[in-house]
């Protein structure tokens, strides 16, 4: 940001260098002789009356060689009351240095054109009933095509009765500086500063040149219109007559120059009906407490404020009071107590918006009228950084409904590629009154990044919608659409209700990811965590807002949090997370809790791929487990926790819990997952001192390792332990991992397990060093019931019963010795169906597979057989014979030449 400040001063210097390379005239007014009827001024006058000039219908034309007014001097244009436009030009080579009063008769508008440049000194002032347009354009164009030119004065101009329609800039364009802090008749503007250059009620005050600078100078147009435009050469700025004087258009401008306000400069269009402000340049820079102000004081529609920059709009730092303290650089559009009209729009359009060092953009309603909408469109980035030196003013964008206001707040909209909110800066919509707070809508196509805290290391950077103490209006909604959202080092997104109004809803859609990490340096278990929060705070009587998150991967780590909490008497807000992957690790926490009479909201997680809750971390000096939970700490009931995912993984001491630690019921924990894995002292639990606290698990595979637990625990003389219901194809609990439904003081809960297979665990009356399933009550007569449902399979079903006695084998007849014999072969085709080793379970990849011999192998075998001898055909033995050696030989046919020793089987 130092680079931006340096560039600003370099730009300021360039204005002064350009102006003072021009000839600076002695303060005097010298007419030229270029008109049909030339202007007339007394020579060397201090209080000068300007007469003559050429009148065409309602237009009066003046032309000067020089036009400057000394300190305390006056330039008084004498005109008849029918004149509508006084059009004056400076054809010489000197700038106009004006440090006195410009005055006209009647209601005429005054145009002052000097392409060399114009400086309004500290004492410059206006007494003009019409509009005042000062420009360094080289000509003024009219509706009938004629032109009042400064560069072409050799021929008499063809003057016209048409209305002006445009300011044409030539090759060389001078700058404009305003230093006026005049206070005619002691007049101050709406923020207590000198009015400076001021036009009458409802008129236009315009400064249009190359580089335009308000160096401590002020512009005031009560209920009118103020225009600041900075353009390069050879461009046309259009003029359109309106009820407030003139509106300038920049549609045909290709190249802009810079505009700067410094040293508590002010642009003020406040009034009973606030006026409009339009600023158009390349870089628009406000520093040192400089302000744009449009306040609507009574009836009527509030005015529009529009800042447009082809490069950047930069609001930097604060101003200092003489007796100490600071006030912000900023842009303010407000609807006051007695105002009844609707708010208009404050618009900022640029490639980049930079707000830092305590600078502010703010819309506020104090009365019955609706607040002003705030719209920021920055094609590249919006960067909000830091606070004022004393920490009193966070840099940022704000929309507020003040105490006693009935009107609703305006909407705050940001459209950009990248949004950065850093070092205590904020975006906030709040209500202190009966009116509803405005909504915040952020669309950042690439990223939203929230970083750190204010210098006190406590106040967070972030986005906030709030119902403040004493307010009865509802909070506004906060919507974020982005690719990536990052909040770190204590930065937050929050919706809080602290009084009678309902909290606003937070909706976040991040197409890629959301990453929440870390804490503020002075964080503890209560404050300082990075995260996303919806809450009804102490004193709130209405519902908290809802939280809806949709993203690819959501990561909450290192003490960061997502919470929906209720400290009030109304209903708690619910949190719904729709993600592909959810990772909570190293002390990250996601919770929905009730801490008072109001009930807690529900917490719902829908993760298409996985939910991982891992390990623990530190917040300050306190250890914190990674946790996903709902809780009731007081009389209010806790909400339910529901997880739907493909894979749920909880490990390394992390927890998924529902609890009721006082008179409020605990919620129920329900998990629908293809697989649930608990490893290394991981826990699924439901604890209650009042009631409920049940666990329902539905999974294909549920596995517990290394001292992990699924438990329900109840305390209280008549509090039954919560129930555990498990439906799984496979349940495995290994290495002292337990499933238990307990009650310390009353009846234990029930455990119901329905599974195809159960491994490593079994029902026991009490916990042991093994893996157990228990339902323990205050004593053995109060134990709960454990029901284990496994498939009812008869292993003998479908088999043929074998006879008890073996069959007697009798010799039927003698067997013939000899005959053909054949050979037998064994083929090994693989281990189909077997595990790699006897200690591994059979998996789906080990099913039986019939593996035939490869075709080539069969062919080779057949070929080899043909090359040798054909195998003998194997035939059934029909009998036996005993040869001469006494050996028994099985034979297929009995020899016909043997009558002895023949036998057969039967």
Short mmCIF file of N, CA and C in Angstrom, two decimals, residues 8-133:
data_model
loop_
_atom_site.label_atom_id
_atom_site.label_comp_id
_atom_site.label_asym_id
_atom_site.label_seq_id
_atom_site.Cartn_x
_atom_site.Cartn_y
_atom_site.Cartn_z
N UNK A 8 0.22 8.46 -5.47
CA UNK A 8 -0.70 9.60 -5.29
C UNK A 8 0.08 10.91 -5.26
N UNK A 9 1.13 10.94 -4.43
CA UNK A 9 1.89 12.19 -4.34
C UNK A 9 2.60 12.51 -5.64
N UNK A 10 3.00 11.50 -6.36
CA UNK A 10 3.60 11.75 -7.66
C UNK A 10 2.59 12.37 -8.61
N UNK A 11 1.34 11.88 -8.56
CA UNK A 11 0.30 12.44 -9.40
C UNK A 11 0.02 13.89 -9.02
N UNK A 12 -0.06 14.17 -7.71
CA UNK A 12 -0.30 15.54 -7.26
C UNK A 12 0.79 16.46 -7.77
N UNK A 13 2.03 15.99 -7.68
CA UNK A 13 3.12 16.79 -8.17
C UNK A 13 3.01 17.07 -9.65
N UNK A 14 2.55 16.08 -10.41
CA UNK A 14 2.45 16.27 -11.86
C UNK A 14 1.42 17.34 -12.19
N UNK A 15 0.35 17.44 -11.39
CA UNK A 15 -0.64 18.49 -11.62
C UNK A 15 0.02 19.85 -11.44
N UNK A 16 0.73 20.01 -10.32
CA UNK A 16 1.34 21.31 -10.04
C UNK A 16 2.40 21.64 -11.08
N UNK A 17 3.19 20.66 -11.48
CA UNK A 17 4.21 20.91 -12.49
C UNK A 17 3.57 21.39 -13.78
N UNK A 18 2.46 20.74 -14.18
CA UNK A 18 1.81 21.15 -15.42
C UNK A 18 1.25 22.55 -15.29
N UNK A 19 0.57 22.80 -14.20
CA UNK A 19 -0.06 24.11 -14.04
C UNK A 19 0.96 25.24 -14.03
N UNK A 20 2.05 25.03 -13.33
CA UNK A 20 3.00 26.13 -13.17
C UNK A 20 4.01 26.22 -14.29
N UNK A 21 3.95 25.30 -15.27
CA UNK A 21 4.68 25.55 -16.50
C UNK A 21 3.89 26.48 -17.39
N UNK A 22 2.59 26.62 -17.10
CA UNK A 22 1.79 27.61 -17.80
C UNK A 22 2.05 29.00 -17.19
N UNK A 23 1.68 29.99 -17.92
CA UNK A 23 1.85 31.36 -17.44
C UNK A 23 0.78 31.66 -16.40
N UNK A 24 1.20 31.96 -15.18
CA UNK A 24 0.26 32.31 -14.13
C UNK A 24 0.05 33.81 -14.17
N UNK A 25 -1.19 34.18 -14.42
CA UNK A 25 -1.48 35.61 -14.62
C UNK A 25 -1.53 36.36 -13.29
N UNK A 26 -1.25 37.64 -13.37
CA UNK A 26 -1.59 38.51 -12.26
C UNK A 26 -3.10 38.50 -12.15
N UNK A 27 -3.60 38.58 -10.92
CA UNK A 27 -5.04 38.43 -10.72
C UNK A 27 -5.78 39.56 -11.41
N UNK A 28 -6.28 39.29 -12.62
CA UNK A 28 -7.05 40.30 -13.34
C UNK A 28 -7.90 39.64 -14.40
N UNK A 29 -8.87 40.38 -14.91
CA UNK A 29 -9.76 39.92 -15.95
C UNK A 29 -9.55 40.81 -17.17
N UNK A 30 -9.14 40.19 -18.29
CA UNK A 30 -8.85 40.94 -19.50
C UNK A 30 -9.66 40.36 -20.64
N UNK A 31 -10.63 41.08 -21.17
CA UNK A 31 -11.40 40.56 -22.30
C UNK A 31 -10.54 40.50 -23.57
N UNK A 32 -10.91 39.63 -24.51
CA UNK A 32 -10.29 39.64 -25.82
C UNK A 32 -11.25 40.31 -26.81
N UNK A 33 -10.94 40.22 -28.08
CA UNK A 33 -11.75 40.92 -29.09
C UNK A 33 -12.22 39.93 -30.15
N UNK A 34 -12.67 38.77 -29.71
CA UNK A 34 -13.01 37.70 -30.64
C UNK A 34 -14.51 37.55 -30.86
N UNK A 35 -15.33 38.32 -30.17
CA UNK A 35 -16.78 38.16 -30.28
C UNK A 35 -17.37 39.28 -31.13
N UNK A 36 -18.55 39.04 -31.69
CA UNK A 36 -19.24 40.13 -32.39
C UNK A 36 -19.46 41.32 -31.48
N UNK A 37 -19.81 41.05 -30.25
CA UNK A 37 -19.94 42.10 -29.23
C UNK A 37 -19.07 41.67 -28.07
N UNK A 38 -17.91 42.31 -27.91
CA UNK A 38 -16.92 41.84 -26.94
C UNK A 38 -17.32 42.16 -25.51
N UNK A 39 -16.72 41.40 -24.60
CA UNK A 39 -16.93 41.62 -23.18
C UNK A 39 -16.24 42.91 -22.76
N UNK A 40 -16.73 43.46 -21.65
CA UNK A 40 -16.19 44.73 -21.17
C UNK A 40 -15.93 44.63 -19.67
N UNK A 41 -14.69 44.99 -19.25
CA UNK A 41 -14.30 44.97 -17.84
C UNK A 41 -13.38 46.15 -17.59
N UNK A 42 -13.56 46.81 -16.46
CA UNK A 42 -12.68 47.91 -16.08
C UNK A 42 -11.28 47.38 -15.81
N UNK A 43 -10.27 48.05 -16.34
CA UNK A 43 -8.89 47.58 -16.19
C UNK A 43 -8.45 47.62 -14.73
N UNK A 44 -7.63 46.60 -14.35
CA UNK A 44 -6.99 46.51 -13.03
C UNK A 44 -7.98 46.63 -11.87
N UNK A 45 -9.17 46.15 -12.11
CA UNK A 45 -10.18 46.20 -11.05
C UNK A 45 -9.97 45.07 -10.06
N UNK A 46 -10.40 45.29 -8.84
CA UNK A 46 -10.43 44.22 -7.84
C UNK A 46 -11.83 43.63 -7.74
N UNK A 47 -12.82 44.51 -7.63
CA UNK A 47 -14.22 44.09 -7.68
C UNK A 47 -14.74 44.49 -9.06
N UNK A 48 -14.73 43.51 -9.95
CA UNK A 48 -14.94 43.78 -11.37
C UNK A 48 -16.36 43.46 -11.80
N UNK A 49 -16.95 44.38 -12.55
CA UNK A 49 -18.23 44.12 -13.20
C UNK A 49 -17.97 43.79 -14.66
N UNK A 50 -18.55 42.68 -15.09
CA UNK A 50 -18.33 42.20 -16.45
C UNK A 50 -19.62 42.46 -17.23
N UNK A 51 -19.53 43.30 -18.20
CA UNK A 51 -20.69 43.65 -19.02
C UNK A 51 -20.39 43.29 -20.47
N UNK A 52 -21.33 43.66 -21.34
CA UNK A 52 -21.14 43.39 -22.75
C UNK A 52 -21.32 41.92 -23.04
N UNK A 53 -20.45 41.43 -23.93
CA UNK A 53 -20.61 40.06 -24.39
C UNK A 53 -21.65 39.99 -25.48
N UNK A 54 -21.78 38.82 -26.08
CA UNK A 54 -22.72 38.62 -27.18
C UNK A 54 -23.88 37.78 -26.71
N UNK A 55 -25.06 38.33 -26.86
CA UNK A 55 -26.27 37.61 -26.45
C UNK A 55 -26.94 37.01 -27.67
N UNK A 56 -27.25 35.72 -27.60
CA UNK A 56 -28.04 35.03 -28.62
C UNK A 56 -29.18 34.33 -27.90
N UNK A 57 -30.38 34.92 -28.05
CA UNK A 57 -31.56 34.41 -27.36
C UNK A 57 -31.28 34.35 -25.86
N UNK A 58 -31.27 33.13 -25.27
CA UNK A 58 -31.08 33.01 -23.81
C UNK A 58 -29.64 32.72 -23.43
N UNK A 59 -28.72 32.71 -24.39
CA UNK A 59 -27.31 32.46 -24.12
C UNK A 59 -26.51 33.75 -24.21
N UNK A 60 -25.62 34.00 -23.24
CA UNK A 60 -24.71 35.15 -23.22
C UNK A 60 -23.29 34.64 -23.27
N UNK A 61 -22.54 35.08 -24.32
CA UNK A 61 -21.17 34.61 -24.55
C UNK A 61 -20.17 35.68 -24.15
N UNK A 62 -19.12 35.25 -23.36
CA UNK A 62 -18.01 36.12 -23.00
C UNK A 62 -16.71 35.44 -23.43
N UNK A 63 -15.71 36.25 -23.76
CA UNK A 63 -14.40 35.72 -24.13
C UNK A 63 -13.32 36.61 -23.53
N UNK A 64 -12.30 35.94 -22.88
CA UNK A 64 -11.27 36.68 -22.15
C UNK A 64 -9.88 36.25 -22.58
N UNK A 65 -8.96 37.20 -22.58
CA UNK A 65 -7.55 36.89 -22.73
C UNK A 65 -7.02 36.28 -21.43
N UNK A 66 -7.44 36.86 -20.32
CA UNK A 66 -7.10 36.35 -19.00
C UNK A 66 -8.35 36.41 -18.12
N UNK A 67 -8.40 35.44 -17.18
CA UNK A 67 -9.51 35.49 -16.22
C UNK A 67 -9.00 34.98 -14.89
N UNK A 68 -8.69 35.91 -13.98
CA UNK A 68 -8.26 35.56 -12.62
C UNK A 68 -8.85 36.57 -11.65
N UNK A 69 -9.03 36.16 -10.40
CA UNK A 69 -9.63 37.03 -9.38
C UNK A 69 -8.70 37.04 -8.17
N UNK A 70 -8.29 38.20 -7.69
CA UNK A 70 -7.38 38.26 -6.54
C UNK A 70 -8.10 37.91 -5.24
N UNK A 71 -7.33 37.68 -4.19
CA UNK A 71 -7.90 37.40 -2.87
C UNK A 71 -8.79 38.56 -2.45
N UNK A 72 -10.02 38.24 -2.11
CA UNK A 72 -10.97 39.25 -1.70
C UNK A 72 -11.64 39.97 -2.85
N UNK A 73 -11.27 39.67 -4.11
CA UNK A 73 -11.85 40.33 -5.27
C UNK A 73 -13.16 39.68 -5.70
N UNK A 74 -13.79 40.32 -6.70
CA UNK A 74 -15.07 39.84 -7.20
C UNK A 74 -15.10 39.95 -8.72
N UNK A 75 -15.68 38.93 -9.36
CA UNK A 75 -16.02 38.99 -10.78
C UNK A 75 -17.53 38.88 -10.87
N UNK A 76 -18.17 40.01 -11.25
CA UNK A 76 -19.63 40.09 -11.23
C UNK A 76 -20.11 40.17 -12.67
N UNK A 77 -20.74 39.06 -13.14
CA UNK A 77 -21.31 39.00 -14.48
C UNK A 77 -22.67 39.70 -14.45
N UNK A 78 -22.76 40.81 -15.18
CA UNK A 78 -24.01 41.55 -15.25
C UNK A 78 -24.82 41.00 -16.42
N UNK A 79 -25.98 40.52 -16.13
CA UNK A 79 -26.82 39.95 -17.19
C UNK A 79 -28.28 40.22 -16.89
N UNK A 80 -29.07 40.22 -17.94
CA UNK A 80 -30.50 40.40 -17.76
C UNK A 80 -31.11 39.10 -17.25
N UNK A 81 -32.28 39.22 -16.69
CA UNK A 81 -32.88 38.06 -16.01
C UNK A 81 -33.31 36.96 -16.96
N UNK A 82 -33.41 37.27 -18.25
CA UNK A 82 -33.85 36.23 -19.20
C UNK A 82 -32.72 35.31 -19.64
N UNK A 83 -31.50 35.66 -19.31
CA UNK A 83 -30.35 34.81 -19.69
C UNK A 83 -30.37 33.52 -18.89
N UNK A 84 -30.25 32.40 -19.61
CA UNK A 84 -30.22 31.10 -18.96
C UNK A 84 -28.80 30.57 -18.80
N UNK A 85 -27.94 30.84 -19.78
CA UNK A 85 -26.58 30.31 -19.74
C UNK A 85 -25.58 31.43 -20.04
N UNK A 86 -24.61 31.66 -19.15
CA UNK A 86 -23.49 32.56 -19.39
C UNK A 86 -22.30 31.66 -19.71
N UNK A 87 -21.79 31.81 -20.93
CA UNK A 87 -20.75 30.92 -21.42
C UNK A 87 -19.49 31.74 -21.65
N UNK A 88 -18.45 31.47 -20.87
CA UNK A 88 -17.22 32.27 -20.92
C UNK A 88 -16.03 31.37 -21.21
N UNK A 89 -15.08 31.94 -21.97
CA UNK A 89 -13.89 31.19 -22.32
C UNK A 89 -12.66 32.06 -22.11
N UNK A 90 -11.49 31.38 -21.95
CA UNK A 90 -10.21 32.08 -21.82
C UNK A 90 -9.36 31.62 -23.00
N UNK A 91 -9.02 32.57 -23.87
CA UNK A 91 -8.31 32.24 -25.10
C UNK A 91 -6.81 32.46 -25.00
N UNK A 92 -6.34 33.07 -23.91
CA UNK A 92 -4.91 33.29 -23.74
C UNK A 92 -4.20 32.04 -23.26
N UNK A 93 -2.94 32.20 -22.82
CA UNK A 93 -2.10 31.07 -22.45
C UNK A 93 -1.94 30.91 -20.94
N UNK A 94 -2.60 31.71 -20.17
CA UNK A 94 -2.42 31.66 -18.72
C UNK A 94 -3.56 30.89 -18.06
N UNK A 95 -3.23 30.30 -16.90
CA UNK A 95 -4.27 29.62 -16.13
C UNK A 95 -5.13 30.65 -15.44
N UNK A 96 -6.28 30.21 -14.98
CA UNK A 96 -7.15 31.07 -14.17
C UNK A 96 -6.89 30.78 -12.71
N UNK A 97 -6.50 31.85 -11.98
CA UNK A 97 -6.24 31.72 -10.55
C UNK A 97 -7.31 32.53 -9.82
N UNK A 98 -8.25 31.80 -9.20
CA UNK A 98 -9.43 32.44 -8.63
C UNK A 98 -9.38 32.30 -7.12
N UNK A 99 -9.25 33.47 -6.43
CA UNK A 99 -9.21 33.45 -4.97
C UNK A 99 -10.21 34.44 -4.38
N UNK A 100 -11.24 34.72 -5.17
CA UNK A 100 -12.29 35.62 -4.71
C UNK A 100 -13.66 35.09 -5.10
N UNK A 101 -14.62 36.03 -5.28
CA UNK A 101 -16.03 35.68 -5.49
C UNK A 101 -16.39 35.77 -6.97
N UNK A 102 -17.10 34.76 -7.48
CA UNK A 102 -17.73 34.81 -8.80
C UNK A 102 -19.23 34.95 -8.57
N UNK A 103 -19.83 35.96 -9.24
CA UNK A 103 -21.23 36.30 -8.98
C UNK A 103 -21.97 36.52 -10.30
N UNK A 104 -23.25 36.13 -10.33
CA UNK A 104 -24.09 36.39 -11.49
C UNK A 104 -25.43 36.94 -11.03
N UNK A 105 -26.18 37.47 -12.04
CA UNK A 105 -27.57 37.89 -11.79
C UNK A 105 -28.52 36.75 -12.11
N UNK A 106 -29.71 36.85 -11.58
CA UNK A 106 -30.79 35.94 -11.95
C UNK A 106 -30.45 34.48 -11.68
N UNK A 107 -31.01 33.61 -12.52
CA UNK A 107 -30.86 32.16 -12.34
C UNK A 107 -29.97 31.54 -13.39
N UNK A 108 -29.10 32.35 -14.02
CA UNK A 108 -28.28 31.86 -15.13
C UNK A 108 -27.26 30.84 -14.66
N UNK A 109 -27.00 29.85 -15.53
CA UNK A 109 -25.90 28.91 -15.35
C UNK A 109 -24.62 29.56 -15.87
N UNK A 110 -23.49 29.28 -15.24
CA UNK A 110 -22.22 29.84 -15.66
C UNK A 110 -21.26 28.74 -16.07
N UNK A 111 -20.75 28.85 -17.33
CA UNK A 111 -19.73 27.95 -17.85
C UNK A 111 -18.42 28.72 -17.93
N UNK A 112 -17.34 28.18 -17.34
CA UNK A 112 -16.02 28.79 -17.41
C UNK A 112 -15.07 27.76 -18.01
N UNK A 113 -14.53 28.09 -19.22
CA UNK A 113 -13.64 27.18 -19.93
C UNK A 113 -12.26 27.82 -20.07
N UNK A 114 -11.22 27.09 -19.59
CA UNK A 114 -9.84 27.52 -19.76
C UNK A 114 -8.98 26.27 -19.91
N UNK A 115 -8.56 25.93 -21.12
CA UNK A 115 -7.78 24.69 -21.33
C UNK A 115 -6.41 24.71 -20.68
N UNK A 116 -5.95 25.88 -20.22
CA UNK A 116 -4.65 25.97 -19.57
C UNK A 116 -4.67 25.48 -18.13
N UNK A 117 -5.82 25.52 -17.50
CA UNK A 117 -5.94 25.08 -16.12
C UNK A 117 -6.64 26.12 -15.26
N UNK A 118 -7.20 25.65 -14.15
CA UNK A 118 -7.93 26.53 -13.23
C UNK A 118 -7.53 26.16 -11.81
N UNK A 119 -7.21 27.18 -11.01
CA UNK A 119 -6.95 26.99 -9.58
C UNK A 119 -7.94 27.82 -8.79
N UNK A 120 -8.67 27.18 -7.90
CA UNK A 120 -9.54 27.88 -6.96
C UNK A 120 -8.80 27.95 -5.64
N UNK A 121 -8.49 29.17 -5.21
CA UNK A 121 -7.74 29.35 -3.98
C UNK A 121 -8.58 29.14 -2.74
N UNK A 122 -7.96 29.29 -1.62
CA UNK A 122 -8.61 29.03 -0.33
C UNK A 122 -9.82 29.94 -0.11
N UNK A 123 -9.83 31.13 -0.70
CA UNK A 123 -10.92 32.09 -0.48
C UNK A 123 -11.92 32.13 -1.63
N UNK A 124 -11.78 31.25 -2.60
CA UNK A 124 -12.69 31.26 -3.74
C UNK A 124 -14.09 30.88 -3.28
N UNK A 125 -15.10 31.59 -3.87
CA UNK A 125 -16.49 31.30 -3.51
C UNK A 125 -17.39 31.66 -4.69
N UNK A 126 -18.64 31.24 -4.61
CA UNK A 126 -19.62 31.44 -5.67
C UNK A 126 -20.87 32.08 -5.11
N UNK A 127 -21.44 33.01 -5.90
CA UNK A 127 -22.77 33.55 -5.63
C UNK A 127 -23.54 33.46 -6.94
N UNK A 128 -23.96 32.23 -7.24
CA UNK A 128 -24.59 31.92 -8.53
C UNK A 128 -25.89 31.19 -8.24
N UNK A 129 -26.97 31.69 -8.83
CA UNK A 129 -28.26 31.05 -8.60
C UNK A 129 -28.47 29.82 -9.48
N UNK A 130 -27.71 29.74 -10.56
CA UNK A 130 -27.78 28.57 -11.42
C UNK A 130 -26.65 27.60 -11.13
N UNK A 131 -26.33 26.77 -12.11
CA UNK A 131 -25.25 25.80 -11.99
C UNK A 131 -23.93 26.43 -12.40
N UNK A 132 -22.83 25.84 -11.92
CA UNK A 132 -21.49 26.31 -12.26
C UNK A 132 -20.69 25.14 -12.80
N UNK A 133 -20.19 25.29 -14.04
CA UNK A 133 -19.38 24.25 -14.67
C UNK A 133 -18.06 24.87 -15.07
#
